[in-house]
Amino acid sequence: MKHLLRILEGRLEALPVRMAVQLPAGQRLGARNAAVTLWFRDRMALVALATGEIGNVGAAIVEGKVALEGSMRELMAAAAGLLATSPVQDPHQHWWHRVLARARSMAVHTLQHDARHVRFHYDLSDDFYALWLDPRRVYSCAYFCQPGMTLARAQEAKLDLICRKLRLQPGERFLDIGAGWGGLLLWAAEHYGVDATGITLSRNQHAHVQQLITARGLQGRVRVQLCDYRELQAGQPFDKVASVGMFEHVGRAKMHAYFVAVRKLLRPGGLLLNHGITAGGVDNVQLGAGMGDFIEQYIFPGGELLHASAVLHDLAQAGLEMVDTENLRPHYARTLWAWSDALEAVLEPARQVLQQQATTEQADKTLRAYRLYLAGSALGFERGWMALHQILAVRPDGDMGSGTMTGAQSAYPFTRDYMYTKDSAACSTNSSPDQPPT
């Protein structure tokens, strides 16, 4: 233990932020006027800190074995400096680890397990999420196309970017896989005139979107179903399909089958926009330094991230052609910091909301977990440990004469100008945002 403490003391001195550690026996290491202080009540958590297993330190904070004093931003600056190795350099890259991970992925991602995992996270509490998300409750990466944009405006810009990339037209049949609280579904219907269908596994989100559809008088043109993408029965294929923040829950072993299912839901020549988190490392099964385990236990059970190259491989094998890929990684870092700062500003109201759903002890654990998850994820996107890719793909129709160019075989024009129109209202900081009903 003395050797570990010497290592830890050296790392504390080298940090970009003043940090102190209070040991269980009363000894104090680090800066006197610390911006961040960790009070340890558990020796194993101290070992985790000294060895750079910051995810395990996070778990100890959630469980009350370590107390935190300081801001999330300062804590994350310290956490990055305490890592022993990059979390995308997975030490478990032997072939049998990959085989075991795939077998686990196959077992975990059944209809029943996926539904339970989604509800564990998204059905936590609508009121809790409403405290720190934008008014539309868009729970995915925003698009800050103007430097001074608010989070609410940047989320609208993201919704509009997706609709433009898909070239949505009035009357088209549009499917939103993983519709969340309805932000994209309603934006597409109200701004692009599509006939929109959304699906979700979250009971809370399903009920919320149903209410919004009724409140906005969109019955008959917009609908939301409580079902898995594998269970969706469509009378005819959709013209355009979007999947936003959903395929992270699919699983590595099921990714090929996921894209096969999406292809069947999409008409020949139609467009798919897949927006989701991807891994920063090419070969790692999950984030190292205990961070992947933290996310699995407290936030997204069953969640798995693939590198963009692996996603494109499975997409192509399913008979879909990638026509455009865009990495919005820094946009997600800024989005997550906005969420983190918003939550930090309402900690007591958040605690009270969570206490309505669980015991005081469990509510406090959940709040600590989300504080670490939001700030830690912001750090991960800043550092490139994770990325956010929008992948636009087509289902080729086989007709060499369809489309705007010979061989296009789809609605995609094979130019990108249309995606970034300068007159997009959503990318203007001057226009006043819509106020969606709550």
XYZ file of C-alpha atoms in Angstrom:
438
model
C 0.000 0.000 0.000
C 2.871 2.410 0.731
C 4.164 1.885 -2.800
C 0.734 2.655 -4.255
C 0.427 5.776 -2.139
C 3.782 7.040 -3.426
C 2.579 6.455 -6.993
C -0.689 8.227 -6.246
C 1.066 11.177 -4.627
C 3.230 11.613 -7.710
C 0.211 11.531 -9.999
C -1.664 14.069 -7.891
C 1.257 16.475 -8.157
C 1.267 16.154 -11.961
C -2.445 16.824 -12.445
C -3.659 19.929 -14.321
C -6.126 20.622 -11.505
C -5.449 20.843 -7.762
C -6.704 17.623 -6.203
C -6.541 16.114 -2.725
C -7.248 12.641 -1.396
C -8.340 11.991 2.175
C -7.395 8.455 3.248
C -9.556 6.240 5.501
C -7.060 6.565 8.365
C -7.038 10.357 8.159
C -3.888 11.013 6.115
C -4.246 13.581 3.338
C -2.433 13.581 0.000
C -2.269 16.240 -2.675
C -2.887 19.968 -2.792
C -3.776 21.988 0.274
C -6.197 24.347 -1.467
C -7.719 21.631 -3.630
C -10.381 22.255 -6.250
C -11.366 18.592 -5.990
C -11.226 16.399 -2.905
C -12.064 12.703 -2.664
C -12.779 11.321 0.809
C -12.090 7.583 0.862
C -13.878 5.221 3.220
C -12.770 2.101 1.334
C -9.214 0.839 0.765
C -10.031 -1.009 -2.483
C -11.366 2.188 -4.001
C -8.065 3.817 -3.116
C -6.226 1.032 -4.924
C -8.439 1.629 -7.966
C -7.509 5.326 -7.954
C -3.789 4.592 -7.645
C -3.897 2.111 -10.543
C -5.927 4.378 -12.828
C -9.172 2.363 -12.726
C -11.286 5.505 -12.667
C -14.491 3.670 -13.576
C -14.173 1.656 -10.370
C -13.593 4.868 -8.426
C -16.796 6.170 -9.989
C -18.634 3.060 -8.826
C -17.296 3.634 -5.307
C -18.602 7.218 -5.410
C -22.036 5.963 -6.484
C -22.077 3.397 -3.676
C -21.100 5.976 -1.065
C -17.647 4.524 -0.403
C -15.997 7.706 -1.650
C -17.313 11.230 -1.087
C -16.735 13.946 -3.658
C -16.150 17.648 -3.107
C -15.750 19.814 -6.209
C -17.271 20.387 -9.613
C -17.792 17.767 -12.307
C -15.615 19.663 -14.765
C -12.693 19.795 -12.334
C -13.170 16.150 -11.409
C -13.036 15.092 -15.061
C -9.892 17.141 -15.665
C -8.308 15.243 -12.799
C -9.671 11.872 -13.932
C -8.062 12.190 -17.359
C -4.689 12.755 -15.704
C -5.045 9.777 -13.388
C -5.455 7.202 -16.159
C -2.608 4.711 -16.340
C -3.327 3.820 -19.990
C -5.720 4.921 -22.710
C -9.166 3.378 -22.148
C -9.332 2.396 -25.828
C -6.200 0.267 -25.478
C -8.036 -2.829 -24.276
C -5.652 -5.284 -22.548
C -8.146 -8.104 -23.216
C -7.696 -8.446 -26.959
C -6.973 -12.177 -27.079
C -9.208 -14.105 -29.440
C -11.023 -15.896 -26.615
C -12.055 -12.587 -25.053
C -13.693 -11.604 -28.327
C -15.409 -14.990 -28.574
C -16.733 -14.686 -25.023
C -17.895 -11.109 -25.669
C -19.776 -12.206 -28.784
C -21.384 -15.119 -26.942
C -22.475 -12.779 -24.179
C -23.847 -10.328 -26.756
C -25.911 -13.089 -28.337
C -27.343 -14.113 -24.953
C -28.042 -10.609 -23.688
C -29.809 -9.152 -26.714
C -33.101 -11.006 -26.794
C -36.458 -9.291 -27.157
C -37.114 -9.603 -23.431
C -33.669 -8.500 -22.280
C -33.509 -5.530 -24.648
C -36.907 -4.287 -23.504
C -35.850 -4.577 -19.863
C -32.555 -2.780 -20.521
C -34.232 0.105 -22.337
C -36.826 0.561 -19.608
C -34.122 0.457 -16.916
C -32.688 3.652 -18.382
C -35.419 5.545 -20.216
C -38.274 4.819 -17.809
C -36.311 6.108 -14.829
C -38.396 9.307 -14.552
C -39.682 11.682 -17.221
C -39.593 14.527 -14.709
C -35.928 13.831 -13.961
C -34.917 14.008 -17.625
C -37.032 17.122 -18.142
C -34.882 18.959 -15.574
C -31.745 18.900 -17.721
C -32.749 18.125 -21.316
C -34.000 20.758 -23.777
C -37.773 21.477 -23.977
C -38.229 18.816 -26.690
C -36.337 16.269 -24.561
C -34.039 15.337 -27.419
C -31.722 12.811 -25.758
C -28.981 12.551 -28.385
C -26.109 14.576 -29.835
C -27.022 18.149 -30.803
C -25.631 19.989 -33.830
C -23.983 23.315 -32.979
C -23.848 24.738 -36.512
C -23.491 28.289 -35.098
C -20.977 29.087 -32.306
C -23.411 30.847 -29.974
C -26.298 28.387 -30.177
C -28.266 27.334 -27.148
C -28.750 23.628 -26.563
C -32.422 23.892 -27.544
C -31.578 25.536 -30.857
C -28.731 23.086 -31.522
C -31.100 20.169 -30.988
C -33.515 21.641 -33.511
C -30.597 22.075 -35.916
C -29.782 18.374 -35.470
C -33.383 17.333 -36.138
C -33.457 19.468 -39.262
C -30.079 18.162 -40.453
C -31.390 14.600 -40.268
C -34.517 15.530 -42.205
C -32.470 17.310 -44.869
C -30.024 14.428 -45.219
C -32.999 12.109 -45.749
C -34.500 14.537 -48.289
C -37.904 14.175 -46.646
C -40.822 15.148 -48.887
C -44.512 15.771 -48.072
C -46.532 12.575 -48.010
C -43.557 10.221 -47.708
C -43.783 7.351 -45.246
C -41.158 7.976 -42.579
C -40.082 5.573 -39.811
C -38.242 6.683 -36.659
C -36.676 3.663 -34.892
C -36.208 4.511 -31.228
C -38.377 7.626 -31.258
C -37.542 8.775 -27.723
C -39.765 11.621 -26.529
C -40.857 12.358 -30.091
C -38.552 15.226 -31.090
C -37.602 13.948 -34.550
C -40.964 12.325 -35.226
C -42.872 15.569 -34.670
C -40.279 17.782 -36.352
C -40.424 15.655 -39.514
C -44.221 15.693 -39.549
C -44.666 19.406 -38.844
C -41.795 20.802 -40.925
C -41.629 18.294 -43.794
C -45.198 17.000 -44.045
C -44.383 13.301 -43.852
C -46.600 10.476 -42.674
C -44.594 9.491 -39.607
C -44.371 6.298 -37.558
C -42.239 5.980 -34.450
C -41.397 2.949 -32.347
C -39.980 2.739 -28.839
C -39.576 0.191 -26.045
C -40.011 2.806 -23.318
C -43.483 2.910 -21.797
C -42.918 6.431 -20.473
C -41.782 7.754 -23.838
C -44.631 6.025 -25.652
C -47.212 7.647 -23.386
C -45.540 11.067 -23.684
C -45.458 10.984 -27.495
C -49.077 9.847 -27.644
C -50.031 12.908 -25.638
C -48.019 15.222 -27.918
C -49.622 13.759 -31.045
C -53.082 14.443 -29.625
C -52.164 17.909 -28.346
C -50.863 18.933 -31.761
C -53.750 17.430 -33.697
C -51.544 15.041 -35.650
C -53.675 11.920 -35.272
C -53.906 9.994 -38.508
C -50.603 11.362 -39.824
C -48.324 10.550 -36.893
C -48.351 7.441 -34.724
C -46.090 5.782 -32.181
C -45.967 2.095 -31.339
C -44.618 0.325 -28.277
C -42.621 -2.422 -29.974
C -39.179 -3.707 -30.904
C -37.830 -3.100 -34.409
C -37.864 -6.892 -34.870
C -41.604 -6.981 -34.170
C -42.757 -4.064 -36.316
C -45.371 -5.115 -38.859
C -45.414 -2.692 -41.782
C -48.025 -3.029 -44.507
C -45.547 -1.611 -47.010
C -41.919 -0.474 -46.843
C -41.095 3.057 -45.720
C -39.650 5.710 -48.028
C -37.192 6.966 -45.424
C -35.954 5.550 -42.108
C -34.080 7.194 -39.235
C -32.521 5.508 -36.232
C -31.188 7.973 -33.656
C -29.408 6.940 -30.468
C -30.840 3.446 -30.721
C -28.361 1.087 -32.353
C -26.055 1.339 -29.304
C -28.546 -1.040 -27.674
C -28.541 -3.585 -30.527
C -25.374 -5.477 -29.607
C -22.304 -6.486 -31.604
C -23.634 -9.991 -32.285
C -26.972 -8.673 -33.575
C -25.760 -5.737 -35.671
C -25.905 -7.565 -39.013
C -29.436 -8.798 -38.258
C -30.411 -5.250 -37.254
C -29.405 -3.809 -40.604
C -31.100 -6.713 -42.414
C -34.317 -5.873 -40.556
C -33.958 -2.168 -41.391
C -33.359 -2.995 -45.064
C -36.633 -4.936 -45.159
C -38.457 -1.937 -43.694
C -37.015 0.399 -46.350
C -38.311 0.520 -49.921
C -35.850 -0.029 -52.799
C -34.222 3.327 -53.521
C -35.050 4.675 -50.043
C -32.708 6.350 -47.563
C -31.604 5.380 -44.051
C -29.990 7.778 -41.561
C -28.314 5.913 -38.689
C -27.182 8.317 -35.949
C -25.377 6.743 -33.022
C -22.393 6.453 -30.716
C -19.426 4.497 -32.015
C -16.261 3.246 -30.338
C -13.059 5.252 -30.521
C -10.933 2.111 -30.464
C -10.948 -0.360 -33.322
C -10.596 -3.611 -31.377
C -11.607 -2.971 -27.756
C -14.794 -4.712 -26.631
C -15.612 -1.857 -24.239
C -13.944 1.132 -22.628
C -11.138 0.181 -20.277
C -10.129 1.557 -16.878
C -13.413 0.256 -15.473
C -15.480 2.814 -17.403
C -17.287 0.258 -19.553
C -18.239 -1.717 -16.448
C -19.558 1.461 -14.811
C -21.841 2.224 -17.765
C -23.045 -1.389 -17.886
C -23.913 -1.482 -14.191
C -25.444 1.931 -13.585
C -26.549 3.480 -16.873
C -26.937 1.319 -20.002
C -27.055 -2.403 -19.247
C -26.521 -4.326 -22.459
C -25.124 -1.329 -24.325
C -22.316 -2.084 -26.800
C -20.284 0.230 -29.016
C -18.697 -0.713 -32.344
C -16.074 1.169 -34.282
C -17.485 2.907 -37.361
C -15.560 0.512 -39.594
C -17.337 -2.475 -38.035
C -20.707 -0.748 -38.392
C -20.082 -0.107 -42.082
C -19.060 -3.736 -42.541
C -22.341 -5.026 -41.090
C -24.359 -2.419 -42.970
C -22.820 -3.429 -46.302
C -23.277 -7.133 -45.619
C -26.979 -6.447 -45.082
C -27.309 -5.049 -48.610
C -27.253 -1.344 -47.775
C -24.880 1.101 -49.447
C -23.226 3.820 -47.384
C -23.348 7.099 -49.303
C -22.281 9.577 -46.614
C -20.710 9.404 -43.160
C -20.167 12.342 -40.790
C -18.462 12.371 -37.403
C -20.056 14.799 -34.915
C -17.885 13.785 -31.941
C -17.091 17.279 -30.537
C -20.754 18.227 -30.893
C -21.632 15.428 -28.487
C -19.000 16.566 -26.001
C -20.596 20.026 -25.982
C -24.077 18.490 -25.718
C -23.082 16.378 -22.733
C -21.440 19.282 -20.952
C -24.652 21.253 -21.453
C -26.632 18.395 -19.898
C -24.099 18.027 -17.081
C -24.114 21.731 -16.255
C -27.922 21.764 -16.335
C -28.130 18.829 -13.921
C -25.527 20.337 -11.590
C -27.700 23.460 -11.380
C -30.741 21.497 -10.118
C -29.290 18.799 -7.886
C -31.795 19.191 -5.060
C -34.913 19.245 -7.306
C -33.458 16.230 -9.140
C -32.988 14.388 -5.863
C -36.580 15.125 -4.858
C -37.910 13.887 -8.204
C -35.930 10.644 -7.944
C -37.115 10.129 -4.371
C -40.665 9.926 -5.719
C -39.645 6.791 -7.621
C -37.333 5.070 -5.112
C -35.924 5.132 -1.597
C -33.760 8.056 -0.543
C -30.646 5.867 -0.678
C -31.396 4.611 -4.181
C -32.301 8.111 -5.379
C -28.969 9.446 -4.128
C -27.120 6.597 -5.857
C -28.919 7.267 -9.129
C -28.167 10.983 -8.959
C -24.475 10.349 -8.283
C -24.368 7.865 -11.164
C -25.890 10.316 -13.643
C -23.616 13.151 -12.547
C -20.590 10.975 -13.259
C -22.082 9.500 -16.443
C -22.834 12.850 -18.097
C -19.531 14.501 -17.217
C -17.515 11.343 -17.858
C -19.127 10.881 -21.256
C -18.368 14.512 -22.141
C -14.740 13.817 -21.291
C -14.795 10.623 -23.373
C -16.044 12.406 -26.487
C -13.550 15.235 -26.031
C -10.687 12.751 -25.782
C -11.840 10.604 -28.707
C -12.571 7.497 -26.626
C -16.007 7.530 -28.270
C -17.395 9.117 -31.416
C -20.774 9.990 -32.910
C -21.408 9.052 -36.523
C -24.295 9.906 -38.791
C -24.282 7.270 -41.505
C -26.500 7.846 -44.529
C -27.218 4.705 -46.539
C -29.483 3.621 -49.369
C -31.185 0.421 -50.376
C -30.227 0.270 -54.084
C -33.213 -0.404 -56.336
C -31.202 -2.007 -59.161
C -32.561 0.408 -61.765
C -29.674 2.125 -63.550
C -32.026 4.873 -64.716
C -33.514 5.892 -61.358
C -32.279 8.854 -59.375
C -30.584 12.029 -60.519
C -27.545 10.303 -62.065
C -27.068 7.126 -64.057
C -26.390 4.334 -61.601
C -27.637 6.238 -58.535
C -30.273 3.521 -57.957
C -31.769 5.578 -55.134
C -33.114 8.941 -53.986
C -29.604 10.059 -53.049
C -28.308 12.727 -55.498
C -24.608 11.910 -54.910
C -23.853 15.511 -54.033
C -23.788 16.946 -50.520
C -24.808 20.551 -51.115
C -28.447 19.947 -50.230
C -27.546 18.850 -46.683
C -26.122 22.192 -45.624
C -28.439 24.840 -47.019
C -27.507 28.232 -45.609
C -31.134 29.305 -45.343
C -32.011 26.565 -42.836
C -34.105 28.208 -40.110
C -32.857 25.706 -37.542
C -29.258 26.902 -37.989
C -30.133 30.549 -37.389
C -29.454 32.027 -33.974
C -31.846 34.894 -34.685
C -35.102 32.995 -35.126
C -37.125 32.261 -32.011
C -37.447 28.577 -31.109
C -40.797 26.823 -31.101
C -42.152 26.080 -27.657
C -43.366 22.470 -27.676
C -46.154 21.527 -25.301
C -45.017 19.728 -22.169
